[in-house]
Coordinates of C-alpha atoms in Angstrom, one line a residue:
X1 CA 17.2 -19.8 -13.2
X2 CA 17.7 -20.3 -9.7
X3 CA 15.6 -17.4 -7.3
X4 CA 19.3 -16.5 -5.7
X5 CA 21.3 -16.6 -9.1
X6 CA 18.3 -14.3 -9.8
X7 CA 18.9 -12.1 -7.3
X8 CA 22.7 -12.0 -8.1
X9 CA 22.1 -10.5 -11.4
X10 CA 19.5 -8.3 -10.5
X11 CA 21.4 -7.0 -8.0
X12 CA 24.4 -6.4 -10.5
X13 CA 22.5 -4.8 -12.4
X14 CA 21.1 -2.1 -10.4
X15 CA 25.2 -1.7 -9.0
X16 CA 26.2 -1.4 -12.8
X17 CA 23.8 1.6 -13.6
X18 CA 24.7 3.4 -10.3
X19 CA 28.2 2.9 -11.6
X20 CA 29.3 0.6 -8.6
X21 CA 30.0 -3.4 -8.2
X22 CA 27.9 -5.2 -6.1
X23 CA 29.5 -5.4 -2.8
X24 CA 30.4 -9.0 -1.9
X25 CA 27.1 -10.2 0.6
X26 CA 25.4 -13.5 2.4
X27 CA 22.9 -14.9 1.8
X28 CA 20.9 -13.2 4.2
X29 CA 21.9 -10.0 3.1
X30 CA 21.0 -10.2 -0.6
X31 CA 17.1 -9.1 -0.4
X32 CA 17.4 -6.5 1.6
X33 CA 20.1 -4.9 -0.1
X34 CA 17.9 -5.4 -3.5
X35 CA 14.8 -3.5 -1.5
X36 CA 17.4 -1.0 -1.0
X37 CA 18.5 -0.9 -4.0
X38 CA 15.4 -0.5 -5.5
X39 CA 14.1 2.2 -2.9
X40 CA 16.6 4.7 -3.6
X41 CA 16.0 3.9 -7.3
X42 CA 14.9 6.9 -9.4
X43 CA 11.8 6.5 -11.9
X44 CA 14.4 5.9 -14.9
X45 CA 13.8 3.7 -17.8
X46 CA 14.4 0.0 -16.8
X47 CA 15.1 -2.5 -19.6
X48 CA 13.3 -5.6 -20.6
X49 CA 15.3 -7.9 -19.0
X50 CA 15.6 -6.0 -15.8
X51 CA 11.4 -6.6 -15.4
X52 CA 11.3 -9.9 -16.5
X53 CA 14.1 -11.1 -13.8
X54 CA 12.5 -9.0 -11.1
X55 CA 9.4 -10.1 -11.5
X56 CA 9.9 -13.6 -11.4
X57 CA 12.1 -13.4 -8.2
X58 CA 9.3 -11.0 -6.6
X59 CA 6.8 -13.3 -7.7
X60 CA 8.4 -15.8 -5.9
X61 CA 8.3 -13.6 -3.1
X62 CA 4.6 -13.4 -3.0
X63 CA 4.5 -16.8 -3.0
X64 CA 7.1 -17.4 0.0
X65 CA 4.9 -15.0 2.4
X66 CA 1.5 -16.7 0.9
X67 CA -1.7 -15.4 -0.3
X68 CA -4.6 -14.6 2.8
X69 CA -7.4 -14.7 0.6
X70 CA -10.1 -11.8 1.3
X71 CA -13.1 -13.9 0.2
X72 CA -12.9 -16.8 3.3
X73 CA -12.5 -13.1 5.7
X74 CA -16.1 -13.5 8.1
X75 CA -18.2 -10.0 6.8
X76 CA -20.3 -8.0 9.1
X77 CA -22.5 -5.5 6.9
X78 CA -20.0 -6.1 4.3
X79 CA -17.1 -5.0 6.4
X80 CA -14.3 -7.2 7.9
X81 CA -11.3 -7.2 10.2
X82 CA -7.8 -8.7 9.4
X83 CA -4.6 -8.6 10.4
X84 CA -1.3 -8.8 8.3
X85 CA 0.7 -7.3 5.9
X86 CA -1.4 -6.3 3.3
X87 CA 1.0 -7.2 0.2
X88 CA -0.9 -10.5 1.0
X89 CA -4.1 -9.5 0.6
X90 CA -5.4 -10.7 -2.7
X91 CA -8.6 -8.2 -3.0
X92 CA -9.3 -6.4 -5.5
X93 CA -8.0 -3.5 -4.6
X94 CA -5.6 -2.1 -1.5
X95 CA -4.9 1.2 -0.6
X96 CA -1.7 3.0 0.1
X97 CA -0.8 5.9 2.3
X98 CA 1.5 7.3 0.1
X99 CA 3.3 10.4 0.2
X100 CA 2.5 14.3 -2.1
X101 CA 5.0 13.3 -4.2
X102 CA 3.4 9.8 -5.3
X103 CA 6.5 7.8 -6.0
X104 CA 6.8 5.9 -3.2
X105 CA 9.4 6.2 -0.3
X106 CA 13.1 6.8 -0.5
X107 CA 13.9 5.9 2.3
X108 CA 16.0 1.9 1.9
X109 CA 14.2 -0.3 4.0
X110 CA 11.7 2.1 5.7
X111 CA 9.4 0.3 7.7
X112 CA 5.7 2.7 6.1
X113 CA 3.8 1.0 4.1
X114 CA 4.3 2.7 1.3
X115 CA 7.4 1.7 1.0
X116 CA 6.7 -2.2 1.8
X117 CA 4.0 -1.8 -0.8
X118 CA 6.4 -0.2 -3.6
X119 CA 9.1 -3.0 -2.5
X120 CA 6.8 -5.9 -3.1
X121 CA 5.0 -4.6 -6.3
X122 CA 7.9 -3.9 -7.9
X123 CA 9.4 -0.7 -9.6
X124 CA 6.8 -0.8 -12.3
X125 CA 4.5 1.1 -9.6
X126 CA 7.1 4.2 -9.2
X127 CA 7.4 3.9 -13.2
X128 CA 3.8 4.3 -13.4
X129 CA 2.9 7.1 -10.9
X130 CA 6.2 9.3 -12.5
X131 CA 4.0 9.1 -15.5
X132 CA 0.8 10.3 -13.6
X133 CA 2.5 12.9 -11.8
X134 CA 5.1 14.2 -14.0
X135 CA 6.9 16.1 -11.1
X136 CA 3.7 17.4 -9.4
X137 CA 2.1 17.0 -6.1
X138 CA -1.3 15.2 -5.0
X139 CA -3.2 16.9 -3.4
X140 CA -4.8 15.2 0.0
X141 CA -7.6 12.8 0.1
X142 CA -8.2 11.8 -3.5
X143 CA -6.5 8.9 -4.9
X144 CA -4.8 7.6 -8.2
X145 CA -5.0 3.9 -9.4
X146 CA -2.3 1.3 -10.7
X147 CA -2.0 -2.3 -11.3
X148 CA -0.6 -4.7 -8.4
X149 CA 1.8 -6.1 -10.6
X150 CA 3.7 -8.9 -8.3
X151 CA 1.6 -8.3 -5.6
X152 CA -1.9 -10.6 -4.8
X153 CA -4.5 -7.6 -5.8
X154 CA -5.2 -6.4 -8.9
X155 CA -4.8 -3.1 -8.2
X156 CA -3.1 -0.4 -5.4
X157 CA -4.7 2.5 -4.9
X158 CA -2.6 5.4 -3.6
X159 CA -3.9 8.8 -1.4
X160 CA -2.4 11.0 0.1
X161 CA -3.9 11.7 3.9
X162 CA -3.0 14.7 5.9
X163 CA -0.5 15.5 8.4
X164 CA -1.0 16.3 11.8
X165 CA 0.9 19.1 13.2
X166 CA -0.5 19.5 17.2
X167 CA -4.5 18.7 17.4
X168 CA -6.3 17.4 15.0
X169 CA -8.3 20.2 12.6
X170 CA -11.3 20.4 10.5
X171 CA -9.5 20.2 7.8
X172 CA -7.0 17.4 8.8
X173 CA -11.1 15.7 9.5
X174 CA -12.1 16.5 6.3
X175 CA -9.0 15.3 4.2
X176 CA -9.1 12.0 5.7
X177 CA -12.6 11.4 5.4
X178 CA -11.9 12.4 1.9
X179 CA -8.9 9.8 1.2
X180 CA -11.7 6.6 2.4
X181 CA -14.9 8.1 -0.2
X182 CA -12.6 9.0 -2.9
X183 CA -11.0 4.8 -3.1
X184 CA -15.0 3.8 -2.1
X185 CA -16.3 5.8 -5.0
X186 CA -13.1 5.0 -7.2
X187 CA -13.6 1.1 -6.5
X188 CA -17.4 1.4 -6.8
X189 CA -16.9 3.5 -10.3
X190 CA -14.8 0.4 -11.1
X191 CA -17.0 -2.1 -10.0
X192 CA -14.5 -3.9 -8.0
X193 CA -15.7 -6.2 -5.1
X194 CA -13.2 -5.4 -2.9
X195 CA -11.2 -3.0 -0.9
X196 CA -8.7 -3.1 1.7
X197 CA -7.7 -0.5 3.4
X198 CA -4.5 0.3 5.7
X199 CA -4.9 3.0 8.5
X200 CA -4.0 5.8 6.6
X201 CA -2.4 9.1 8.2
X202 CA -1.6 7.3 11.7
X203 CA 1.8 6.2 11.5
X204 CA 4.9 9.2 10.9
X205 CA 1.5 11.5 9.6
X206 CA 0.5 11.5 13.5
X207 CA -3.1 11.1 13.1
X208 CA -4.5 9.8 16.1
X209 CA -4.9 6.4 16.0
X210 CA -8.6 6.2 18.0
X211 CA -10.3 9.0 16.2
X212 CA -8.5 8.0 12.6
X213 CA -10.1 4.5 13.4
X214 CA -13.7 6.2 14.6
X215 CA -13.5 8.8 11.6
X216 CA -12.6 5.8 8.9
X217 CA -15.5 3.0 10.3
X218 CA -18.4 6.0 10.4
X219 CA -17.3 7.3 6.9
X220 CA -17.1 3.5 5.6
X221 CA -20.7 2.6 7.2
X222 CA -22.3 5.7 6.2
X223 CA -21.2 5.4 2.6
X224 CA -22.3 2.1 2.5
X225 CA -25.9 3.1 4.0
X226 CA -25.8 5.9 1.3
X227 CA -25.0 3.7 -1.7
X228 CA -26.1 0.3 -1.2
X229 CA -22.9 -0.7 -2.5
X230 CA -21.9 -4.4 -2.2
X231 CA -18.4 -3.5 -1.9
X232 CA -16.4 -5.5 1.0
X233 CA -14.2 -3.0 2.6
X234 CA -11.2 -4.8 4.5
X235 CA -9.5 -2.5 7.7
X236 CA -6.0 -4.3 7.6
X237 CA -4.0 -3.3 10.8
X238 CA -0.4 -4.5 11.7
X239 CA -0.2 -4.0 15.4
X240 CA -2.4 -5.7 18.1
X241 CA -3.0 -1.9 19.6
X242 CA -4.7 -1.3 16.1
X243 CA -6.9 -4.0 15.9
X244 CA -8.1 -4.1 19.4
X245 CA -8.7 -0.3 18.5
X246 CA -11.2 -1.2 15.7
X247 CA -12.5 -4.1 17.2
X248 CA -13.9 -1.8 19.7
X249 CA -15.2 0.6 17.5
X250 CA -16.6 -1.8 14.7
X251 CA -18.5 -3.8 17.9
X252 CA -20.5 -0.5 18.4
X253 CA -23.8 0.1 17.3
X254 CA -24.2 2.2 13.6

């Protein structure tokens, strides 16, 4: 089937269980309103058909936006710099700032990365933390584990980092440090060979973006000193402000 007669029906079908018709769109208009569609989706049930559809149009996706491969990234002390989206990261493992609630965001078309993550993975990731949670809430800095499904890694970890309400506490310190060893001793208890990381708690969670980037390079390089581990950690930043922001901090001296 063609990727945008795919589309179509997926997009019918997600209007048929909300009780609507799909509204008549372009082209153009068609993925986004599926994201959207799929955002605001509850963790229901989906059928068999549903999965098999989406994920051959998402997997298709993937492939559009192409794969950066983690393994040609140049290492310093096993620790490397790139910028991108990381849905095209194909480590081992990336990490999500997610929110308490651990079912990805609501919110159609949100530009945080949890949502962009949950959007190009596919709604088998909402499925699967529903059945982790069970309506509960995560507490900050430790972090649960499921597959990438359509996405380049194998698997997304998800952690919750704090939010930062005025200046930054000891405890606001102490939950993000938290969120990087609990994915470095997840992955490590894995034995996964790498790990991307986004820059968790800066964006709408108002963590400063210098110290979040001083706190998450010393508690990386420390654990690594600690550990031996082999583990390649990956800081994936969006912006130019972040990366020139851990440029300078990964150029200093341990």
């Amino acid at each position: 089937m063609e990727n945008s007669a795919v589309l179509d029906k997926l997009i019918n079908m997600l209007c048929a269980e909300r009780g609507s018709h799909a509204p008549e769109l372009s082209g153009d208009e068609k993925p986004d309103y599926f994201r959207a569609l799929c955002n605001v989706r509850p963790p229901l049930p989906v059928t068999d058909e549903f999965l098999e559809l989406q994920d051959e149009y998402l997997s298709a996706r993937t492939r559009e936006r192409g794969t950066a491969d983690v393994n040609k990234l140049s290492y310093n002390g096993g620790i490397a710099l790139w910028q991108g989206d990381i849905t095209r990261l194909n480590s081992d493992a990336i990490v999500n700032a997610c929110n308490c609630a651990l079912l990805g965001c609501f919110i159609p078309l949100h530009g945080c990365i949890d949502n962009a993550i949950h959007s190009a993975a596919g709604v088998q990731v909402r499925l699967d933390c529903n059945g982790m949670m069970h309506g509960t809430t995560e507490p900050n800095g430790r972090v649960r584990v499921t597959r990438g499904y359509n996405l380049p890694c194998r698997h997304i970890f998800h952690t919750v980092g704090p939010i930062v309400k005025g200046n930054v506490s000891e405890r606001n310190r102490r939950d993000l440090e938290n969120c990087y060893l609990s994915c470095l001793e997840k992955a490590d208890e894995m034995g996964l060979n790498t790990i991307a990381f986004c820059c968790i708690s800066t964006g709408e969670y108002r963590y400063p973006k210098v110290e979040a980037c001083r706190l998450a390079v010393s508690t990386v390089k420390g654990w690594k000193a600690r550990t031996h581990s082999a583990i390649k950690v990956i800081f994936n930043v969006f912006s130019d402000e972040d990366r020139e922001i851990y440029e300078r901090e990964l150029r200093k001296e341990n």
